[in-house]
CSV table of C-alpha atoms and ligand atoms in Angstrom, one decimal:
chain,number,residue,atom,x,y,z
O,1,UNK,CA,-0.1,0.0,0.3
O,2,UNK,CA,1.7,3.5,-1.3
O,3,UNK,CA,0.8,5.4,2.0
O,4,UNK,CA,4.4,6.4,3.0
O,5,UNK,CA,5.2,10.0,2.3
O,6,UNK,CA,8.3,10.0,0.2
O,7,UNK,CA,11.0,12.8,0.8
O,8,UNK,CA,11.3,13.2,-2.9
O,9,UNK,CA,8.0,14.6,-3.8
O,10,UNK,CA,7.9,17.9,-2.4
O,11,UNK,CA,4.4,19.3,-2.7
O,12,UNK,CA,3.2,22.7,-3.3
O,13,UNK,CA,-0.6,21.9,-1.9
O,14,UNK,CA,-0.7,19.0,1.0
O,15,UNK,CA,-4.2,17.9,1.3
O,16,UNK,CA,-6.2,15.5,3.7
O,17,UNK,CA,-9.6,14.1,2.4
O,18,UNK,CA,-11.8,11.8,4.1
O,19,UNK,CA,-14.7,9.9,3.0
O,20,UNK,CA,-17.1,9.9,5.8
O,21,UNK,CA,-20.6,9.0,6.7
O,22,UNK,CA,-22.5,12.5,7.9
O,23,UNK,CA,-26.1,13.4,7.9
O,24,UNK,CA,-27.6,16.5,6.1
O,25,UNK,CA,-31.0,18.3,6.2
O,26,UNK,CA,-31.8,17.6,2.5
O,27,UNK,CA,-35.4,17.3,2.3
O,28,UNK,CA,-38.2,19.3,5.3
O,29,UNK,CA,-38.4,16.4,8.0
O,30,UNK,CA,-35.4,13.6,8.8
O,31,UNK,CA,-31.9,14.8,7.7
O,32,UNK,CA,-30.4,12.0,5.0
O,33,UNK,CA,-28.4,9.7,6.0
O,34,UNK,CA,-25.3,10.6,3.0
O,35,UNK,CA,-21.4,9.6,2.6
O,36,UNK,CA,-19.1,12.8,1.7
O,37,UNK,CA,-15.5,13.7,1.3
O,38,UNK,CA,-14.4,16.3,3.5
O,39,UNK,CA,-11.4,18.0,2.7
O,40,UNK,CA,-8.4,20.0,4.8
O,41,UNK,CA,-5.8,21.8,3.4
O,42,UNK,CA,-2.8,20.9,5.5
O,43,UNK,CA,-0.3,23.0,3.0
O,44,UNK,CA,-0.3,25.5,0.6
O,45,UNK,CA,-2.9,28.2,0.0
O,46,UNK,CA,-6.4,27.6,2.1
O,47,UNK,CA,-8.4,28.6,-1.2
O,48,UNK,CA,-6.9,25.2,-2.9
O,49,UNK,CA,-10.0,23.5,-1.1
O,50,UNK,CA,-13.4,25.0,-1.4
O,51,UNK,CA,-16.5,23.6,0.6
O,52,UNK,CA,-19.9,23.9,-0.7
O,53,UNK,CA,-22.2,24.6,2.3
O,54,UNK,CA,-25.0,22.2,3.0
O,55,UNK,CA,-24.0,19.9,0.4
O,56,UNK,CA,-23.0,16.5,0.4
O,57,UNK,CA,-21.0,17.6,-2.8
O,58,UNK,CA,-17.1,17.2,-2.0
O,59,UNK,CA,-14.8,20.0,-1.8
O,60,UNK,CA,-14.0,21.7,-4.8
O,61,UNK,CA,-10.2,21.3,-5.8
O,62,UNK,CA,-8.7,24.1,-7.3
O,63,UNK,CA,-4.9,23.7,-8.5
O,64,UNK,CA,-3.1,25.0,-11.3
O,65,UNK,CA,-1.4,23.3,-14.0
O,66,UNK,CA,2.2,22.4,-12.8
O,67,UNK,CA,1.4,22.1,-9.3
O,68,UNK,CA,2.6,19.4,-7.0
O,69,UNK,CA,-0.2,17.5,-5.1
O,70,UNK,CA,-0.1,15.2,-2.1
O,71,UNK,CA,-3.8,14.0,-1.1
O,72,UNK,CA,-3.5,11.5,1.9
O,73,UNK,CA,-7.0,9.7,1.4
O,74,UNK,CA,-8.6,8.6,4.9
O,75,UNK,CA,-11.1,5.7,3.9
O,76,UNK,CA,-13.9,6.2,6.8
O,77,UNK,CA,-17.0,4.6,5.1
O,78,UNK,CA,-18.0,0.6,5.7
O,79,UNK,CA,-16.8,-0.4,2.3
O,80,UNK,CA,-13.7,-0.6,0.8
O,81,UNK,CA,-12.8,2.5,-1.2
O,82,UNK,CA,-10.3,4.1,-3.1
O,83,UNK,CA,-10.7,7.8,-5.4
O,84,UNK,CA,-10.0,8.3,-8.9
O,85,UNK,CA,-9.0,11.3,-10.3
O,86,UNK,CA,-11.5,11.9,-13.4
O,87,UNK,CA,-10.1,12.9,-16.5
O,88,UNK,CA,-6.3,13.7,-14.7
O,89,UNK,CA,-3.5,12.3,-16.4
O,90,UNK,CA,-1.7,10.8,-13.4
O,91,UNK,CA,0.8,8.0,-13.0
O,92,UNK,CA,-0.9,4.3,-12.4
O,93,UNK,CA,-0.6,3.8,-8.8
O,94,UNK,CA,-2.2,7.5,-8.2
O,95,UNK,CA,-5.2,6.9,-10.9
O,96,UNK,CA,-7.3,5.0,-8.0
O,97,UNK,CA,-7.6,1.7,-10.0
O,98,UNK,CA,-9.8,-0.9,-7.8
O,99,UNK,CA,-6.8,-3.0,-7.2
O,100,UNK,CA,-6.0,-0.5,-5.2
O,101,UNK,CA,-8.4,-0.1,-2.1
O,102,UNK,CA,-8.3,0.6,0.8
O,103,UNK,CA,-10.5,-0.8,3.6
O,104,UNK,CA,-12.5,0.6,6.1
O,105,UNK,CA,-9.7,2.8,8.6
O,106,UNK,CA,-7.1,2.4,5.7
O,107,UNK,CA,-5.5,4.9,4.0
O,108,UNK,CA,-4.0,6.0,0.3
O,109,UNK,CA,-1.3,8.6,-0.5
O,110,UNK,CA,-1.5,10.4,-3.6
O,111,UNK,CA,1.5,12.6,-5.2
O,112,UNK,CA,1.0,13.9,-8.4
O,113,UNK,CA,2.0,16.8,-10.6
O,114,UNK,CA,-1.0,18.3,-12.2
O,115,UNK,CA,-0.2,18.1,-15.9
O,116,UNK,CA,-3.8,18.7,-17.4
O,117,UNK,CA,-4.4,22.2,-19.1
O,118,UNK,CA,-7.3,24.4,-17.3
O,119,UNK,CA,-10.8,22.6,-16.9
O,120,UNK,CA,-13.2,21.2,-15.2
O,121,UNK,CA,-12.2,17.6,-13.9
O,122,UNK,CA,-13.8,15.4,-10.9
O,123,UNK,CA,-13.0,12.8,-8.4
O,124,UNK,CA,-14.9,9.9,-7.1
O,125,UNK,CA,-14.2,6.3,-5.8
O,126,UNK,CA,-13.4,3.7,-8.3
O,127,UNK,CA,-14.0,0.0,-5.7
O,128,UNK,CA,-15.0,-2.7,-7.8
O,129,UNK,CA,-18.6,-3.3,-7.6
O,130,UNK,CA,-19.3,-0.4,-5.5
O,131,UNK,CA,-18.6,2.7,-7.6
O,132,UNK,CA,-22.3,3.2,-7.8
O,133,UNK,CA,-23.0,3.1,-4.6
O,134,UNK,CA,-20.4,5.1,-3.1
O,135,UNK,CA,-20.9,7.6,-5.9
O,136,UNK,CA,-24.8,7.6,-5.2
O,137,UNK,CA,-24.5,8.1,-1.2
O,138,UNK,CA,-22.5,11.3,-1.9
O,139,UNK,CA,-18.5,10.8,-2.9
O,140,UNK,CA,-17.8,12.8,-5.7
O,141,UNK,CA,-16.3,16.4,-5.6
O,142,UNK,CA,-15.0,18.7,-8.3
O,143,UNK,CA,-10.9,19.1,-9.6
O,144,UNK,CA,-10.5,22.4,-11.1
O,145,UNK,CA,-7.3,23.1,-13.0
O,146,UNK,CA,-6.6,26.6,-14.4
O,147,UNK,CA,-3.5,27.7,-16.3
O,148,UNK,CA,-1.8,30.6,-17.9
O,149,UNK,CA,-3.8,30.1,-21.3
O,150,UNK,CA,-7.1,30.0,-19.6
O,151,UNK,CA,-6.1,33.1,-17.3
O,152,UNK,CA,-5.5,35.1,-20.8
O,153,UNK,CA,-9.1,34.4,-21.7
O,154,UNK,CA,-10.0,36.4,-19.6
O,155,UNK,CA,-13.1,34.7,-18.2
O,156,UNK,CA,-15.6,35.4,-15.5
O,157,UNK,CA,-13.8,34.5,-12.1
O,158,UNK,CA,-14.8,34.9,-8.1
O,159,UNK,CA,-18.7,34.6,-7.9
O,160,UNK,CA,-19.0,34.6,-11.3
O,161,UNK,CA,-17.7,30.9,-11.9
O,162,UNK,CA,-20.4,28.9,-11.0
O,163,UNK,CA,-20.1,25.2,-10.6
O,164,UNK,CA,-22.9,23.0,-10.4
O,165,UNK,CA,-23.1,19.2,-10.2
O,166,UNK,CA,-26.5,17.5,-11.3
O,167,UNK,CA,-27.2,13.9,-10.0
O,168,UNK,CA,-30.6,12.2,-9.7
O,169,UNK,CA,-31.6,10.5,-6.5
O,170,UNK,CA,-34.8,8.6,-5.2
O,171,UNK,CA,-35.4,9.4,-1.5
O,172,UNK,CA,-37.8,6.8,0.3
O,173,UNK,CA,-40.4,8.2,2.9
O,174,UNK,CA,-38.1,8.6,5.9
O,175,UNK,CA,-35.7,11.1,3.5
O,176,UNK,CA,-33.3,8.5,3.0
O,177,UNK,CA,-31.5,7.5,-0.4
O,178,UNK,CA,-32.6,4.5,-2.3
O,179,UNK,CA,-30.7,3.0,-4.9
O,180,UNK,CA,-30.4,-0.3,-6.4
O,181,UNK,CA,-27.7,-0.6,-8.5
O,182,UNK,CA,-26.3,-3.6,-10.3
O,183,UNK,CA,-27.3,-6.5,-7.7
O,184,UNK,CA,-30.5,-4.8,-6.0
O,185,UNK,CA,-32.3,-3.3,-9.1
O,186,UNK,CA,-33.3,-7.1,-10.9
O,187,UNK,CA,-32.1,-8.3,-14.2
O,188,UNK,CA,-33.7,-5.1,-15.7
O,189,UNK,CA,-31.8,-2.5,-13.9
O,190,UNK,CA,-28.7,-4.3,-14.3
O,191,UNK,CA,-28.9,-3.3,-18.0
O,192,UNK,CA,-30.6,-0.4,-18.2
O,193,UNK,CA,-29.4,1.5,-15.3
O,194,UNK,CA,-30.6,3.3,-12.3
O,195,UNK,CA,-32.7,6.4,-12.6
O,196,UNK,CA,-33.7,8.6,-9.7
O,197,UNK,CA,-37.0,10.6,-9.3
O,198,UNK,CA,-35.7,13.7,-8.6
O,199,UNK,CA,-32.9,15.9,-10.3
O,200,UNK,CA,-30.4,17.7,-7.9
O,201,UNK,CA,-28.1,20.6,-8.1
O,202,UNK,CA,-25.4,20.1,-5.7
O,203,UNK,CA,-27.5,18.1,-3.9
O,204,UNK,CA,-30.6,20.7,-3.5
O,205,UNK,CA,-33.8,20.8,-5.6
O,206,UNK,CA,-32.6,24.0,-7.4
O,207,UNK,CA,-29.9,26.9,-6.9
O,208,UNK,CA,-30.9,30.8,-7.1
O,209,UNK,CA,-28.9,33.6,-8.2
O,210,UNK,CA,-30.7,36.7,-7.3
O,211,UNK,CA,-29.7,40.6,-8.6
O,212,UNK,CA,-28.2,38.6,-11.8
O,213,UNK,CA,-26.1,40.9,-13.9
O,214,UNK,CA,-23.1,40.5,-16.4
O,215,UNK,CA,-21.8,37.2,-17.7
O,216,UNK,CA,-21.0,34.0,-16.0
O,217,UNK,CA,-18.8,31.2,-16.4
O,218,UNK,CA,-21.0,28.3,-15.4
O,219,UNK,CA,-19.4,24.8,-15.3
O,220,UNK,CA,-21.7,22.0,-15.3
O,221,UNK,CA,-21.2,18.0,-14.3
O,222,UNK,CA,-23.3,15.2,-15.2
O,223,UNK,CA,-22.5,13.5,-11.6
O,224,UNK,CA,-25.7,10.9,-12.3
O,225,UNK,CA,-25.1,7.0,-12.3
O,226,UNK,CA,-26.9,6.5,-15.1
O,227,UNK,CA,-29.3,9.4,-16.5
O,228,UNK,CA,-28.4,11.6,-19.7
O,229,UNK,CA,-29.7,15.2,-19.7
O,230,UNK,CA,-30.9,17.5,-22.1
O,231,UNK,CA,-30.0,20.9,-20.8
O,232,UNK,CA,-31.5,24.1,-22.4
O,233,UNK,CA,-32.4,27.6,-21.2
O,234,UNK,CA,-35.8,28.2,-20.1
O,235,UNK,CA,-36.5,30.9,-22.6
O,236,UNK,CA,-35.3,28.7,-25.3
O,237,UNK,CA,-32.6,31.2,-26.3
O,238,UNK,CA,-29.4,29.4,-27.3
O,239,UNK,CA,-26.4,28.7,-25.2
O,240,UNK,CA,-22.9,29.5,-26.0
O,241,UNK,CA,-20.8,26.7,-24.8
O,242,UNK,CA,-16.9,27.6,-23.7
O,243,UNK,CA,-15.6,24.1,-22.8
O,244,UNK,CA,-16.0,20.4,-22.7
O,245,UNK,CA,-14.9,17.8,-20.5
O,246,UNK,CA,-11.0,18.5,-21.1
O,247,UNK,CA,-11.0,22.5,-20.8
O,248,UNK,CA,-11.8,25.1,-23.2
O,249,UNK,CA,-12.6,25.1,-26.9
O,250,UNK,CA,-10.7,26.8,-29.6
O,251,UNK,CA,-13.6,29.2,-30.1
O,252,UNK,CA,-17.3,29.3,-28.3
O,253,UNK,CA,-20.0,27.4,-30.0
O,254,UNK,CA,-24.0,28.3,-29.8
O,255,UNK,CA,-25.7,25.3,-29.4
O,256,UNK,CA,-29.6,25.1,-29.0
O,257,UNK,CA,-29.0,22.5,-26.1
O,258,UNK,CA,-26.4,20.2,-24.4
O,259,UNK,CA,-26.4,17.0,-24.0
O,260,UNK,CA,-24.7,15.7,-21.2
O,261,UNK,CA,-24.0,12.2,-20.2
O,262,UNK,CA,-22.6,10.7,-17.2
O,263,UNK,CA,-19.4,12.0,-16.1
O,264,UNK,CA,-19.5,14.3,-19.0
O,265,UNK,CA,-18.5,18.4,-18.0
O,266,UNK,CA,-19.5,21.2,-20.2
O,267,UNK,CA,-18.9,25.1,-19.6
O,268,UNK,CA,-21.3,28.0,-20.3
O,269,UNK,CA,-20.9,31.4,-20.9
O,270,UNK,CA,-24.1,33.1,-19.7
O,271,UNK,CA,-24.8,36.7,-20.7
O,272,UNK,CA,-27.6,38.4,-19.1
O,273,UNK,CA,-26.4,41.9,-19.9
O,274,UNK,CA,-29.3,42.7,-22.4
O,275,UNK,CA,-32.2,41.3,-20.1
O,276,UNK,CA,-34.4,43.5,-18.4
O,277,UNK,CA,-34.3,44.0,-14.3
O,278,UNK,CA,-36.6,41.6,-12.8
O,279,UNK,CA,-37.1,38.4,-15.4
O,280,UNK,CA,-36.0,34.9,-14.7
O,281,UNK,CA,-34.3,33.1,-16.7
O,282,UNK,CA,-33.4,29.2,-15.8
O,283,UNK,CA,-31.4,26.8,-17.0
O,284,UNK,CA,-33.6,23.2,-17.4
O,285,UNK,CA,-32.7,19.9,-17.2
O,286,UNK,CA,-34.5,17.5,-18.8
O,287,UNK,CA,-34.3,13.7,-18.7
O,288,UNK,CA,-33.4,11.9,-22.2
O,289,UNK,CA,-35.2,8.4,-21.8
O,290,UNK,CA,-34.3,6.1,-24.5
O,291,UNK,CA,-37.0,3.5,-23.7
O,292,UNK,CA,-36.5,0.1,-22.0
O,293,UNK,CA,-35.4,-3.2,-23.2
O,294,UNK,CA,-36.8,-4.1,-26.7
O,295,UNK,CA,-38.1,-1.0,-27.0
O,296,UNK,CA,-35.6,-0.7,-30.1
O,297,UNK,CA,-33.9,3.1,-31.0
O,298,UNK,CA,-36.2,5.8,-29.2
O,299,UNK,CA,-36.1,9.2,-29.0
O,300,UNK,CA,-37.2,11.5,-26.5
O,301,UNK,CA,-40.7,11.6,-25.5
O,302,UNK,CA,-41.4,8.0,-27.1
O,303,UNK,CA,-41.3,5.0,-25.2
O,304,UNK,CA,-41.5,3.7,-21.7
O,305,UNK,CA,-38.8,5.3,-19.8
O,306,UNK,CA,-36.7,3.4,-17.0
O,307,UNK,CA,-37.8,5.2,-14.2
O,308,UNK,CA,-39.0,9.1,-15.3
O,309,UNK,CA,-38.1,12.4,-13.8
O,310,UNK,CA,-39.6,15.6,-14.1
O,311,UNK,CA,-37.5,18.5,-15.9
O,312,UNK,CA,-35.7,20.3,-13.2
O,313,UNK,CA,-35.3,24.3,-13.5
O,314,UNK,CA,-31.7,23.7,-11.3
O,315,UNK,CA,-30.7,27.4,-11.5
O,316,UNK,CA,-32.5,30.3,-11.3
O,317,UNK,CA,-31.4,33.7,-12.0
O,318,UNK,CA,-33.2,36.7,-11.3
O,319,UNK,CA,-32.1,39.3,-13.3
O,320,UNK,CA,-30.8,42.6,-11.4
O,321,UNK,CA,-29.6,46.2,-12.2
O,322,UNK,CA,-26.6,47.5,-13.7
O,323,UNK,CA,-25.9,44.3,-15.7
O,324,UNK,CA,-22.3,45.2,-16.7
O,325,UNK,CA,-21.1,44.2,-20.4
O,326,UNK,CA,-18.3,41.3,-20.7
O,327,UNK,CA,-17.5,41.0,-24.1
O,328,UNK,CA,-17.0,37.2,-25.5
O,329,UNK,CA,-13.5,36.1,-26.4
O,330,UNK,CA,-13.8,35.1,-29.8
O,331,UNK,CA,-10.7,32.7,-29.3
O,332,UNK,CA,-10.4,30.8,-25.9
O,333,UNK,CA,-7.5,28.2,-26.4
O,334,UNK,CA,-5.0,27.2,-29.1
O,335,UNK,CA,-6.7,24.3,-30.1
O,336,UNK,CA,-6.0,22.7,-33.5
O,337,UNK,CA,-8.6,20.7,-35.1
O,338,UNK,CA,-8.0,16.7,-34.5
O,339,UNK,CA,-6.2,15.1,-37.5
O,340,UNK,CA,-5.3,10.9,-37.9
O,341,UNK,CA,-1.8,11.1,-39.2
O,342,UNK,CA,-1.7,8.0,-41.8
O,343,UNK,CA,-0.9,4.7,-40.7
O,344,UNK,CA,-2.3,5.0,-37.5
O,345,UNK,CA,-3.0,1.7,-35.3
O,346,UNK,CA,-7.0,1.7,-35.0
O,347,UNK,CA,-8.6,-0.6,-33.0
O,348,UNK,CA,-12.5,-1.3,-32.3
O,349,UNK,CA,-14.0,-1.6,-28.9
O,350,UNK,CA,-17.8,-3.4,-29.8
O,351,UNK,CA,-20.0,-2.7,-26.4
O,352,UNK,CA,-21.5,-5.9,-26.2
O,353,UNK,CA,-24.5,-8.1,-24.1
O,354,UNK,CA,-23.9,-11.7,-23.3
O,355,UNK,CA,-25.6,-13.5,-19.9
O,356,UNK,CA,-27.7,-10.4,-19.5
O,357,UNK,CA,-24.4,-8.6,-18.7
O,358,UNK,CA,-23.0,-5.7,-20.7
O,359,UNK,CA,-19.6,-6.1,-22.0
O,360,UNK,CA,-16.7,-4.7,-24.5
O,361,UNK,CA,-16.0,-6.7,-27.2
O,362,UNK,CA,-17.5,-9.6,-25.1
O,363,UNK,CA,-15.6,-9.5,-22.4
O,364,UNK,CA,-15.9,-8.2,-18.6
O,365,UNK,CA,-13.8,-6.7,-16.1
O,366,UNK,CA,-11.1,-8.9,-14.9
O,367,UNK,CA,-9.2,-7.2,-11.7
O,368,UNK,CA,-5.2,-7.7,-13.7
O,369,UNK,CA,-6.6,-8.9,-17.1
O,370,UNK,CA,-5.3,-7.3,-20.0
O,371,UNK,CA,-6.3,-9.1,-23.6
O,372,UNK,CA,-3.9,-9.1,-26.3
O,373,UNK,CA,-5.8,-6.4,-28.1
O,374,UNK,CA,-5.5,-4.3,-25.1
O,375,UNK,CA,-1.7,-3.6,-24.9
O,376,UNK,CA,-0.8,-0.3,-26.7
O,377,UNK,CA,3.0,1.0,-26.9
O,378,UNK,CA,3.9,4.2,-25.3
O,379,UNK,CA,4.0,7.1,-27.5
O,380,UNK,CA,1.9,6.1,-30.0
O,381,UNK,CA,-1.2,7.8,-30.8
O,382,UNK,CA,-4.5,5.6,-31.9
O,383,UNK,CA,-7.8,5.8,-33.1
O,384,UNK,CA,-10.5,3.7,-30.9
O,385,UNK,CA,-13.4,3.3,-32.1
O,386,UNK,CA,-16.6,2.7,-29.9
O,387,UNK,CA,-19.3,0.3,-31.5
O,388,UNK,CA,-22.9,0.3,-30.2
O,389,UNK,CA,-24.4,-1.9,-32.8
O,390,UNK,CA,-25.6,-4.8,-30.5
O,391,UNK,CA,-29.1,-6.2,-31.4
O,392,UNK,CA,-29.6,-7.3,-27.7
O,393,UNK,CA,-31.0,-4.0,-26.6
O,394,UNK,CA,-30.5,-0.3,-27.6
O,395,UNK,CA,-29.0,1.9,-25.1
O,396,UNK,CA,-26.6,5.0,-24.6
O,397,UNK,CA,-23.2,4.3,-23.2
O,398,UNK,CA,-20.9,7.0,-21.8
O,399,UNK,CA,-17.3,5.8,-22.6
O,400,UNK,CA,-14.4,6.9,-20.6
O,401,UNK,CA,-10.9,6.6,-20.7
O,402,UNK,CA,-8.2,6.9,-18.4
O,403,UNK,CA,-4.6,8.3,-18.8
O,404,UNK,CA,-5.5,10.2,-21.7
O,405,UNK,CA,-7.9,13.1,-22.9
O,406,UNK,CA,-9.0,12.2,-26.5
O,407,UNK,CA,-10.7,14.3,-29.8
O,408,UNK,CA,-14.0,13.2,-31.4
O,409,UNK,CA,-12.8,12.2,-35.0
O,410,UNK,CA,-16.3,10.7,-36.2
O,411,UNK,CA,-19.7,10.0,-35.0
O,412,UNK,CA,-21.0,7.3,-37.5
O,413,UNK,CA,-24.0,5.7,-38.1
O,414,UNK,CA,-26.8,7.8,-35.8
O,415,UNK,CA,-30.1,6.4,-36.3
O,416,UNK,CA,-32.0,9.2,-37.6
O,417,UNK,CA,-34.4,9.0,-35.0
O,418,UNK,CA,-31.7,10.5,-32.5
O,419,UNK,CA,-30.1,12.6,-35.1
O,420,UNK,CA,-31.5,15.8,-33.5
O,421,UNK,CA,-29.3,14.9,-30.3
O,422,UNK,CA,-26.3,15.4,-32.6
O,423,UNK,CA,-26.8,19.3,-31.9
O,424,UNK,CA,-26.3,19.0,-28.2
O,425,UNK,CA,-23.1,17.5,-28.3
O,426,UNK,CA,-19.4,19.3,-27.7
O,427,UNK,CA,-17.7,16.8,-30.0
O,428,UNK,CA,-15.3,19.3,-31.4
O,429,UNK,CA,-13.4,19.8,-27.5
O,430,UNK,CA,-10.9,18.0,-26.2
O,431,UNK,CA,-12.9,14.7,-24.2
O,432,UNK,CA,-12.4,11.8,-21.6
O,433,UNK,CA,-16.1,10.8,-22.0
O,434,UNK,CA,-18.0,10.5,-24.7
O,435,UNK,CA,-21.7,9.4,-25.2
O,436,UNK,CA,-22.3,6.7,-28.0
O,437,UNK,CA,-25.6,6.4,-28.5
O,438,UNK,CA,-27.5,3.3,-29.9
O,439,UNK,CA,-26.3,2.4,-33.3
O,440,UNK,CA,-23.4,4.5,-33.6
O,441,UNK,CA,-20.0,4.2,-34.0
O,442,UNK,CA,-17.8,6.6,-32.1
O,443,UNK,CA,-14.3,7.3,-33.1
O,444,UNK,CA,-11.6,9.1,-31.2
O,445,UNK,CA,-8.0,9.7,-31.7
O,446,UNK,CA,-5.9,9.8,-28.6
O,447,UNK,CA,-1.9,9.5,-27.8
O,448,UNK,CA,-0.7,7.7,-25.0
O,449,UNK,CA,2.4,9.8,-24.1
O,450,UNK,CA,2.0,10.5,-20.4
O,451,UNK,CA,2.5,7.2,-18.4
O,452,UNK,CA,2.9,3.7,-18.6
O,453,UNK,CA,1.3,1.3,-16.6
O,454,UNK,CA,-2.5,-0.5,-16.2
O,455,UNK,CA,-5.5,2.0,-16.9
O,456,UNK,CA,-9.2,1.6,-17.4
O,457,UNK,CA,-11.6,2.2,-20.0
O,458,UNK,CA,-15.2,1.5,-19.2
O,459,UNK,CA,-18.7,2.7,-19.4
O,460,UNK,CA,-19.6,5.8,-16.9
O,461,UNK,CA,-23.2,4.3,-16.4
O,462,UNK,CA,-22.0,3.2,-13.5
O,463,UNK,CA,-24.7,0.5,-13.0
O,464,UNK,CA,-23.1,-1.0,-16.3
O,465,UNK,CA,-19.3,-0.2,-14.8
O,466,UNK,CA,-20.3,-2.4,-11.4
O,467,UNK,CA,-21.4,-4.8,-13.5
O,468,UNK,CA,-18.4,-5.4,-15.5
O,469,UNK,CA,-18.6,-3.1,-18.7
O,470,UNK,CA,-15.2,-2.3,-17.6
O,471,UNK,CA,-11.6,-3.7,-19.0
O,472,UNK,CA,-7.8,-2.7,-18.4
O,473,UNK,CA,-5.4,-1.5,-20.7
O,474,UNK,CA,-1.8,-1.6,-20.7
O,475,UNK,CA,0.5,1.4,-22.0
O,476,UNK,CA,4.2,0.0,-22.3
Z,501,LIG,CU1,-15.2,8.5,-13.6
Z,501,LIG,CU2,-12.9,5.4,-14.5
Z,501,LIG,O1,-14.1,6.9,-14.1
Z,502,LIG,CU1,-11.5,8.5,-15.0
Z,503,LIG,CU1,-23.2,1.2,-20.5
């Protein structure tokens, strides 16, 4: 177990992060039992961690590219756990692989340099078979990275830099969380996922921003176990997106709505300078339902959703006076169009179903196993194709790769009934998770030039992941 601090590593920021049980007043009446991450800065700037008052959502890490961070993780929940830094590129022993779980009372020491560009990353548990339960219980937080390029873009900051984690939850009559994951959801639950009845923002039904004026940077994470959202403005004006999972887009793009699958992030530029004082503008998260088993490829509004939830106005802005004007930069980052070098190695990963379980190329997770077609050469650039064409059951799968950020280069085979959703993707940006719709083949371009070792790739529908829709790959 890597728990002893090394003298070779001198951290700029030293943090203690505890996963522990707690009780919070989320609904009127009885408090809700949750798990949450509680953090403390031991060394370095105090604002490296920011707590969200009254929320189970973890502390927000705020670090800069190039900073060295040490995080001592203490597990005080009654299940084995380990923390994964989703989207961050770190050495294998720091990545939170399920084989590194620590028991209740155990700890794990992370030491790494922040190598990623500025962006909205996050962290969550990654024990095999229990990730869904633990994330659902409240263990997740944002990890925000800034860098010089981002500072040069002069985006709204301070209280104009807003972070919202969307997640769906079901509460029982005593206000306690209900989760039916891999084992509890019955056969169908394991195949579709878990869909909570209420959509929450940072653990609250909605967030209010009175006296809103001028421009905001709004970071969104879909922290749901399985649910996909369509996000739009209540006044039907289009959205301006400035960043995807792995940081700023080359330039702002306009979208009628956004589609955000589990683990995906998007950043919006919201500008209220020409809205009249007193008007109210909401952001709405509408669940996207894809129908149940045997229903074929269904778009929004058709077919029976697994478990419905009402659309939720999760952020409410009441426009105030004195809306200052801040110009939206027309260039955000130096991000070239992704081009595939000739002779690039290609691999196909078929999203498969066998014995009532999702898999990848017909396989399910094995703790240390790496198949011959899961070995990549350090330094190589490859095209990975995720092919969602099983005839058994039509479901979207949010596919995630560790140890790299990627570019989406092609999205093929979108069925006509789902083609409308494409207007809501941020495929032009840097990504680490991509929603692969039923019938689609999505090709991503990635380079394995950071670290050698054993890393994961998997579906981020946490019910699918816990049931084994996850594999190792080795960079050697
Ligand atoms: Cu966010 Cu392997 O996970
Ligand atoms: Cu990850
Ligand atoms: Cu899946």
